[in-house]
C-alpha positions as MATLAB code, in Angstrom:
seq = 'ELRDIEINVLFRPAGYVSGDIYDVRRLDDHHVGFFLVDAVGHGVPAALMTTYIKSAMMLRQLDAESAGDGRIVSPNEALARLNRDVTHHQSISVRTATAVYGIIDTRTLEARVARAGHPFPLLLRSDGLISPIETDGAILGVFPDEQYELTRIQLAPGDRLIFHSDGFEMAFPRKKGERSSTQGI';
ca = [
     -97.062   40.250    7.136;
     -97.347   44.043    7.226;
     -98.043   46.083    4.633;
     -95.491   45.204    1.728;
     -93.093   43.515    4.557;
     -92.786   40.121    4.834;
     -90.851   38.380    7.537;
     -89.534   34.529    7.026;
     -87.368   32.591    9.876;
     -85.804   29.762    9.740;
     -84.246   29.183   13.463;
     -82.534   25.808   13.491;
     -80.324   25.984   16.955;
     -77.271   23.623   17.723;
     -78.388   22.048   20.681;
     -81.716   21.978   22.817;
     -80.035   25.238   24.843;
     -78.997   27.779   22.521;
     -77.745   31.322   22.966;
     -78.988   32.584   19.738;
     -82.151   34.341   19.739;
     -84.407   36.638   17.478;
     -87.523   38.636   17.421;
     -89.736   40.641   15.183;
     -91.717   43.052   15.766;
     -94.192   45.829   14.730;
     -93.432   48.757   16.480;
     -96.245   50.957   15.207;
     -98.470   51.478   12.004;
     -95.918   51.873   10.044;
     -92.587   50.296   11.192;
     -91.663   46.719   12.043;
     -87.864   46.097   13.843;
     -86.338   43.021   13.865;
     -83.007   41.977   16.066;
     -80.470   38.589   16.183;
     -78.407   38.110   19.038;
     -75.573   35.557   19.636;
     -74.461   35.164   23.081;
     -70.490   33.698   23.111;
     -70.485   30.539   24.518;
     -72.853   27.532   24.165;
     -75.564   26.216   26.685;
     -77.359   27.542   29.443;
     -74.501   30.337   30.514;
     -75.136   31.552   26.661;
     -78.924   30.880   27.521;
     -79.977   33.044   30.174;
     -77.535   35.912   28.513;
     -79.260   35.944   25.475;
     -82.835   35.936   27.813;
     -81.455   38.942   29.754;
     -80.741   40.695   26.695;
     -84.008   40.195   24.993;
     -85.469   41.723   27.786;
     -82.957   44.675   28.274;
     -83.249   45.442   24.310;
     -85.282   48.663   24.580;
     -87.300   49.141   21.339;
     -89.164   51.776   22.199;
     -88.542   55.202   24.341;
     -90.793   56.792   26.335;
     -90.467   60.541   27.478;
     -92.715   63.687   28.749;
     -93.149   64.721   25.217;
     -94.517   61.166   23.873;
     -98.502   60.719   24.009;
     -98.394   57.364   24.872;
     -96.967   55.211   23.257;
     -93.136   56.677   22.671;
     -90.955   57.121   20.202;
     -88.775   54.446   18.642;
     -85.396   53.971   19.575;
     -83.111   53.783   16.553;
     -81.367   50.707   16.057;
     -77.547   52.378   16.728;
     -79.147   54.099   20.301;
     -80.817   50.853   20.757;
     -77.847   48.787   20.817;
     -75.354   51.836   22.683;
     -77.721   51.542   25.185;
     -77.813   47.583   25.444;
     -74.218   48.048   25.596;
     -73.349   50.016   28.361;
     -76.286   47.863   30.347;
     -74.264   44.637   29.322;
     -71.362   46.173   30.438;
     -72.407   47.636   33.698;
     -73.920   43.912   34.560;
     -71.113   41.878   34.160;
     -69.744   39.449   37.135;
     -66.560   37.640   37.845;
     -66.866   35.980   34.137;
     -67.232   38.100   30.997;
     -70.104   37.941   29.303;
     -70.463   39.031   25.369;
     -72.484   39.003   22.551;
     -72.922   39.673   18.883;
     -75.935   41.458   18.003;
     -77.717   42.907   14.721;
     -81.019   44.921   15.040;
     -83.057   46.718   12.289;
     -86.312   48.586   11.436;
     -88.158   48.877    8.202;
     -90.355   51.330    7.518;
     -93.241   50.325    5.284;
     -94.648   53.701    3.898;
     -90.474   54.480    2.239;
     -89.150   50.694    2.202;
     -86.031   52.125    4.170;
     -84.198   49.947    6.474;
     -81.773   51.517    8.948;
     -79.759   49.037   10.270;
     -76.676   48.482   12.992;
     -74.356   46.104   14.674;
     -72.401   44.650   17.031;
     -69.999   42.243   16.464;
     -72.437   40.182   14.376;
     -72.322   38.924   10.606;
     -72.781   41.255    8.103;
     -76.199   40.828    7.227;
     -77.144   40.594    3.625;
     -79.178   42.579    1.152;
     -80.246   40.285   -1.853;
     -81.504   42.432   -4.612;
     -85.009   41.434   -6.669;
     -82.063   40.744   -9.556;
     -79.885   38.395   -8.171;
     -77.025   41.197   -6.716;
     -75.971   40.047   -3.750;
     -74.025   42.613   -0.851;
     -73.196   42.545    2.123;
     -74.496   45.346    4.961;
     -71.158   46.413    6.361;
     -72.203   48.776    8.750;
     -69.621   48.795   12.140;
     -70.126   48.847   15.336;
     -67.861   46.348   18.683;
     -69.272   43.087   20.592;
     -71.888   43.384   23.235;
     -70.552   44.085   26.322;
     -66.438   44.889   26.082;
     -66.224   48.766   25.367;
     -69.062   50.545   27.197;
     -69.046   53.753   25.578;
     -69.069   51.879   21.962;
     -70.801   53.853   19.663;
     -72.653   52.105   16.636;
     -72.686   52.630   12.804;
     -76.201   53.361   11.561;
     -76.597   52.450    7.890;
     -80.284   53.027    6.001;
     -80.555   50.842    3.077;
     -83.182   52.096    0.406;
     -85.089   48.759   -0.489;
     -86.877   47.603   -3.650;
     -90.074   46.061   -4.238;
     -88.822   41.822   -4.063;
     -85.574   43.038   -2.089;
     -84.305   40.616    1.142;
     -82.442   41.428    3.813;
     -80.905   38.160    5.410;
     -79.998   38.614    8.971;
     -77.713   35.255    9.868;
     -75.421   34.059   13.114;
     -72.389   32.620   12.424;
     -73.998   28.959   12.629;
     -75.155   29.699    9.205;
     -72.886   28.759    7.449;
     -72.648   25.264    9.114;
     -76.786   24.914    8.769;
     -75.401   24.868    5.254;
     -72.714   23.487    4.538;
     -71.123   23.968    0.814;
     -70.839   20.980   -0.868;
     -66.894   19.847   -1.843;
     -66.429   22.655   -5.163;
     -69.669   24.337   -4.268;
     -68.453   27.914   -4.699;
     -70.095   30.044   -1.624;
     -73.853   32.563   -3.539;
     -71.522   35.418   -1.548;
     -67.648   34.756   -3.045;
     -66.382   37.726   -4.273;
     -68.029   40.095   -2.217;
];
């Protein structure tokens, strides 16, 4: 918890070695960052890819004007840098991943989100209305100069952001005849 923001995680990897990772970090006194990455493929190669991505993800920028910790890197800029790094370090076998990264300002409840080919995050309003956050961006590791769209969302008390991987539907399968809670979006 950070101020009025509460982060909850449910992590159910498909196997012992997984290509899905997430991280939640307090970036400063007023910002919390969170990302989810899903390496394309399975097993050890996918797990190694996500480990590399987690270590390469730049959330803060140190520069000459910054005092100490530096500035927070916006989600779209962080994904663009990560994409260039992943594309540059390709070997004979191409490795790609999807990702979504967001930052919440705990003072204003503004969320900034960018995604790289990942399933759309969902915004669940306190009144029960569900809508996808349709921000644009290609998968990591394919187009070296890809630019990622930054989407700003004004949250209200009681709203929830849901970030998930493509395995979400498999982890929570619908029963026969049951309607999807996001049907019609």
